Short mmCIF file of C-alpha atoms and ligand atoms in Angstrom, two decimals:
data_model
loop_
_atom_site.label_atom_id
_atom_site.label_comp_id
_atom_site.label_asym_id
_atom_site.label_seq_id
_atom_site.Cartn_x
_atom_site.Cartn_y
_atom_site.Cartn_z
CA MET I 1 128.63 113.71 91.65
CA ARG I 2 125.77 112.10 90.41
CA LYS I 3 121.87 113.52 90.97
CA ASN I 4 119.40 113.26 93.58
CA ILE I 5 115.94 112.43 92.31
CA VAL I 6 112.51 112.29 93.26
CA ALA I 7 110.50 111.07 90.65
CA GLY I 8 106.43 110.75 90.87
CA ASN I 9 104.73 107.80 88.57
CA TRP I 10 101.26 108.87 88.34
CA LYS I 11 100.44 105.18 86.79
CA MET I 12 96.82 104.94 85.47
CA ASN I 13 95.25 107.85 88.00
CA LYS I 14 94.16 111.21 87.03
CA THR I 15 91.72 113.27 84.55
CA LEU I 16 93.46 115.28 82.35
CA GLN I 17 92.05 118.38 84.43
CA GLU I 18 92.83 116.82 87.50
CA GLY I 19 96.63 115.82 86.24
CA VAL I 20 97.11 119.41 85.24
CA GLU I 21 95.77 120.81 88.53
CA LEU I 22 98.37 118.32 90.56
CA ALA I 23 100.99 119.64 88.65
CA LYS I 24 100.27 123.05 88.93
CA GLU I 25 99.87 122.84 92.40
CA LEU I 26 103.68 121.19 92.71
CA GLN I 27 104.83 123.97 90.53
CA THR I 28 103.47 126.62 92.88
CA ALA I 29 104.63 124.51 96.09
CA LEU I 30 108.21 124.19 94.72
CA LYS I 31 109.04 127.36 92.78
CA GLY I 32 111.37 129.71 94.97
CA LYS I 33 112.31 126.72 97.31
CA THR I 34 115.63 125.31 97.52
CA VAL I 35 115.50 121.45 97.27
CA ASN I 36 118.72 119.20 96.94
CA CYS I 37 117.13 116.90 94.44
CA ASP I 38 115.61 117.50 91.04
CA VAL I 39 112.11 116.92 90.84
CA ILE I 40 110.07 114.53 88.05
CA ILE I 41 106.59 113.57 87.53
CA CYS I 42 105.69 110.75 84.97
CA THR I 43 101.87 111.21 83.91
CA PRO I 44 100.22 109.62 81.54
CA PHE I 45 100.54 110.21 77.72
CA ILE I 46 97.40 112.67 77.11
CA HIS I 47 98.74 114.71 80.47
CA LEU I 48 102.14 115.41 78.64
CA ALA I 49 101.41 118.48 76.70
CA THR I 50 99.50 120.09 78.98
CA VAL I 51 100.89 119.52 81.91
CA ASN I 52 104.10 120.64 80.09
CA GLY I 53 102.58 124.33 79.60
CA VAL I 54 102.03 124.47 83.45
CA ILE I 55 105.55 123.25 84.62
CA ASP I 56 108.74 125.58 84.12
CA GLY I 57 110.88 122.09 83.46
CA LYS I 58 113.26 122.97 85.98
CA THR I 59 111.62 123.25 89.19
CA VAL I 60 109.43 120.15 88.03
CA ARG I 61 110.38 118.09 85.28
CA LEU I 62 108.18 115.89 83.15
CA GLY I 63 108.53 112.49 81.81
CA ALA I 64 105.84 109.58 80.34
CA GLU I 65 105.17 106.48 82.17
CA ASN I 66 106.30 104.26 79.06
CA CYS I 67 107.14 104.45 75.10
CA ALA I 68 106.66 102.14 72.07
CA ASP I 69 109.53 99.65 70.88
CA LYS I 70 108.80 100.55 67.28
CA VAL I 71 109.51 103.84 65.56
CA SER I 72 106.55 104.47 63.78
CA GLY I 73 103.73 103.04 61.76
CA ALA I 74 100.74 100.51 62.18
CA TYR I 75 100.91 100.04 65.77
CA THR I 76 97.68 101.05 66.94
CA GLY I 77 97.21 102.31 70.23
CA GLU I 78 101.18 102.57 70.82
CA VAL I 79 102.80 106.31 71.56
CA SER I 80 106.50 106.68 70.11
CA ALA I 81 109.62 107.74 71.83
CA ALA I 82 109.32 110.65 69.23
CA MET I 83 106.10 111.81 70.15
CA VAL I 84 106.81 111.66 73.60
CA ALA I 85 109.58 113.93 73.01
CA SER I 86 107.30 116.29 71.17
CA THR I 87 105.43 116.86 73.89
CA GLY I 88 108.41 118.75 76.11
CA ALA I 89 108.63 115.44 78.37
CA LYS I 90 112.29 115.05 79.00
CA TYR I 91 112.22 111.41 80.88
CA VAL I 92 110.52 108.07 80.37
CA ILE I 93 109.88 105.46 82.64
CA LEU I 94 111.00 101.85 81.09
CA GLY I 95 110.37 98.55 82.29
CA HIS I 96 108.43 99.58 85.50
CA SER I 97 107.38 95.46 86.90
CA GLU I 98 103.51 96.55 86.01
CA ARG I 99 104.69 96.51 82.38
CA ARG I 100 106.67 93.48 82.52
CA ALA I 101 104.02 91.73 84.59
CA TYR I 102 100.90 92.49 82.87
CA TYR I 103 101.95 93.60 79.16
CA GLY I 104 104.59 91.19 78.49
CA GLU I 105 107.59 93.29 78.20
CA THR I 106 110.70 91.42 77.90
CA ASN I 107 114.20 92.58 78.14
CA ALA I 108 114.57 92.09 74.75
CA ILE I 109 111.70 94.80 74.20
CA LEU I 110 112.85 96.89 76.88
CA LYS I 111 116.41 97.32 74.75
CA GLU I 112 114.45 98.59 71.70
CA LYS I 113 112.58 101.04 74.02
CA VAL I 114 115.84 102.24 75.60
CA LYS I 115 117.34 102.59 72.37
CA LEU I 116 114.37 104.46 70.92
CA ALA I 117 114.11 106.75 74.14
CA LEU I 118 117.88 107.74 74.07
CA GLU I 119 117.79 108.55 69.81
CA ASN I 120 114.72 110.90 70.90
CA ASN I 121 117.00 112.62 74.01
CA LEU I 122 114.64 111.24 76.76
CA THR I 123 116.25 109.88 79.69
CA PRO I 124 115.22 106.73 80.58
CA ILE I 125 114.04 105.77 84.65
CA PHE I 126 114.65 102.08 84.41
CA CYS I 127 113.29 99.94 86.57
CA ILE I 128 114.61 96.62 87.79
CA GLY I 129 113.37 94.32 91.05
CA GLU I 130 112.82 90.75 91.80
CA VAL I 131 109.32 89.45 92.69
CA LEU I 132 108.62 88.04 96.39
CA GLU I 133 109.55 84.22 95.43
CA GLU I 134 112.68 85.28 94.32
CA ARG I 135 113.71 87.44 97.28
CA GLU I 136 112.61 84.50 99.38
CA ALA I 137 114.87 82.23 97.23
CA GLY I 138 117.78 84.82 97.66
CA LYS I 139 117.94 85.31 94.16
CA GLN I 140 117.46 89.05 94.11
CA ASN I 141 120.82 89.90 92.74
CA GLU I 142 120.72 87.86 90.27
CA VAL I 143 117.48 88.91 89.01
CA VAL I 144 118.80 92.73 88.95
CA LYS I 145 121.93 91.74 87.19
CA SER I 146 119.82 89.67 84.50
CA GLN I 147 117.71 92.73 83.94
CA VAL I 148 120.22 95.40 83.39
CA THR I 149 122.67 93.31 81.75
CA GLU I 150 119.96 91.82 79.41
CA ALA I 151 118.42 95.47 78.51
CA LEU I 152 121.14 98.20 78.97
CA PHE I 153 124.62 96.16 78.82
CA ASP I 154 125.23 96.75 75.11
CA LEU I 155 124.91 100.54 75.37
CA SER I 156 127.90 102.62 75.09
CA ALA I 157 129.30 103.88 78.24
CA GLU I 158 128.22 107.28 76.97
CA ASP I 159 124.78 106.34 76.49
CA PHE I 160 124.87 104.44 79.75
CA GLY I 161 126.03 107.01 81.44
CA LYS I 162 122.69 108.59 80.59
CA ILE I 163 120.06 106.45 82.37
CA ILE I 164 118.52 106.42 85.56
CA LEU I 165 118.05 103.18 87.58
CA ALA I 166 115.36 102.55 89.67
CA TYR I 167 115.33 99.34 91.90
CA GLU I 168 111.76 98.44 92.73
CA PRO I 169 111.08 95.51 94.40
CA VAL I 170 107.76 94.19 93.48
CA TRP I 171 106.82 92.94 96.71
CA ALA I 172 107.20 96.89 97.85
CA ILE I 173 104.99 98.30 95.21
CA GLY I 174 101.74 99.47 96.29
CA THR I 175 101.95 96.73 98.61
CA GLY I 176 102.74 99.25 102.00
CA LYS I 177 105.63 96.55 102.54
CA THR I 178 108.84 98.90 101.70
CA ALA I 179 112.30 97.29 101.70
CA THR I 180 114.46 97.94 105.00
CA PRO I 181 117.07 100.95 104.28
CA ALA I 182 119.61 98.21 104.86
CA GLN I 183 118.00 95.72 102.17
CA ALA I 184 117.86 98.67 99.83
CA GLN I 185 121.56 99.87 100.52
CA GLU I 186 122.73 96.37 99.92
CA ILE I 187 121.17 95.80 96.80
CA HIS I 188 121.54 99.27 95.61
CA ALA I 189 125.54 98.83 96.22
CA PHE I 190 125.19 95.39 94.63
CA ILE I 191 123.80 97.25 91.09
CA ARG I 192 126.38 99.80 90.92
CA GLN I 193 129.08 97.17 91.41
CA THR I 194 127.38 95.23 88.38
CA VAL I 195 127.52 98.80 86.41
CA ALA I 196 130.92 99.33 87.69
CA VAL I 197 132.27 95.71 86.57
CA LYS I 198 131.03 96.43 83.23
CA TYR I 199 131.62 100.43 82.70
CA GLY I 200 134.03 101.35 85.25
CA ALA I 201 133.98 102.71 88.86
CA ALA I 202 133.30 107.05 87.10
CA VAL I 203 130.15 105.65 85.47
CA ALA I 204 129.03 103.86 88.17
CA ASN I 205 129.69 106.62 90.65
CA GLU I 206 127.66 109.09 88.43
CA THR I 207 124.77 106.97 87.88
CA SER I 208 121.62 107.36 89.83
CA ILE I 209 119.86 104.57 91.46
CA LEU I 210 116.34 105.11 92.77
CA TYR I 211 114.54 103.14 95.36
CA GLY I 212 110.70 102.88 94.63
CA GLY I 213 107.97 100.68 96.54
CA SER I 214 105.91 102.18 99.34
CA ALA I 215 108.45 104.93 99.66
CA ASN I 216 106.15 107.90 101.74
CA ALA I 217 107.06 110.78 104.13
CA GLY I 218 107.59 108.17 106.74
CA ASN I 219 110.44 106.38 105.28
CA ALA I 220 111.93 108.66 102.40
CA LYS I 221 114.41 110.22 104.99
CA GLU I 222 116.13 106.95 106.29
CA LEU I 223 115.87 105.41 102.48
CA PHE I 224 117.61 108.37 101.24
CA SER I 225 120.42 108.34 103.81
CA ASN I 226 122.06 105.41 102.23
CA PRO I 227 125.12 105.97 100.30
CA ASP I 228 123.72 104.13 97.06
CA VAL I 229 120.21 105.58 97.53
CA ASP I 230 120.10 108.27 95.28
CA GLY I 231 116.31 109.37 95.29
CA GLY I 232 112.83 107.61 94.98
CA LEU I 233 110.54 106.41 92.35
CA ILE I 234 107.09 106.92 93.96
CA GLY I 235 103.76 105.77 93.12
CA GLY I 236 100.84 106.20 95.60
CA ALA I 237 102.31 109.38 97.66
CA ALA I 238 103.03 110.86 94.42
CA LEU I 239 98.93 111.80 93.78
CA LYS I 240 98.85 114.69 96.49
CA VAL I 241 101.13 117.46 96.87
CA ASP I 242 101.35 117.00 100.88
CA ALA I 243 102.24 113.39 100.34
CA PHE I 244 104.69 114.29 97.79
CA LEU I 245 106.57 117.25 99.23
CA PRO I 246 107.62 115.88 102.32
CA ILE I 247 109.42 113.33 100.07
CA VAL I 248 111.02 115.83 98.13
CA GLU I 249 112.07 117.71 101.13
CA ALA I 250 113.37 114.41 102.75
CA PHE I 251 116.76 115.17 100.81
P1 PGA E 301 104.10 102.86 95.14
O1 PGA E 301 104.58 102.66 93.54
O2 PGA E 301 105.01 103.80 95.89
O3 PGA E 301 102.65 102.86 95.20
O4 PGA E 301 104.48 101.35 96.04
C1 PGA E 301 105.88 102.72 93.49
C2 PGA E 301 106.39 102.61 91.64
O5 PGA E 301 105.33 101.56 91.15
O6 PGA E 301 106.92 103.13 90.99
#
């Protein structure tokens, strides 16, 4: 059966010291508790190595928020997938809408990033989702289909099986406006169907599809109760243990 996953996306928040404190607090709060999902925190690059030392990698797992689309070399300021892996991180968020919108990341660039992440044994948490105008024009299915097709559908079935998908409607991110559980279920089922057409039902059924966009303690349970919603990618509510923990416990 596919995994339930709650992943925090810290974005550009927390100094190193604050981040280490948050990671420690979360590890302590969850240690010894039975939860019905994998818990991942995705932190800024500079936090990774230190945070890796204060979590056990099982109770709380570690990921980055991005990686470069190049292997190594003269790319000032970039951080490669191999570097991310060398910190002990096991996951990497790729294709977040903020990266697409503010840093010009195209599906072609993301295809390279996914390839390099997989080569370095990082599990991509691959984000897709439409902007408000696309939703209003009823184009959301078309948009997410082209995002997965262009960035991911050249992968072998084996490699695709390693991907976690995150549906994040851009209009819901950081806005306090969540997709309704029905909207989430509808498009998650469509995404799973799209995967099934390409890779078969078995691969599609094993693919975790997370919802992201103003998910919080108040709406997580209802969102996660949908058959095709396998967890959440959590921004704002991942920055405090007492906001994040109830989301983990919503499963
Ligand atoms: P949010 O962010 O929970 O703050 O809306 C989610 C995300 O961007 O991953």
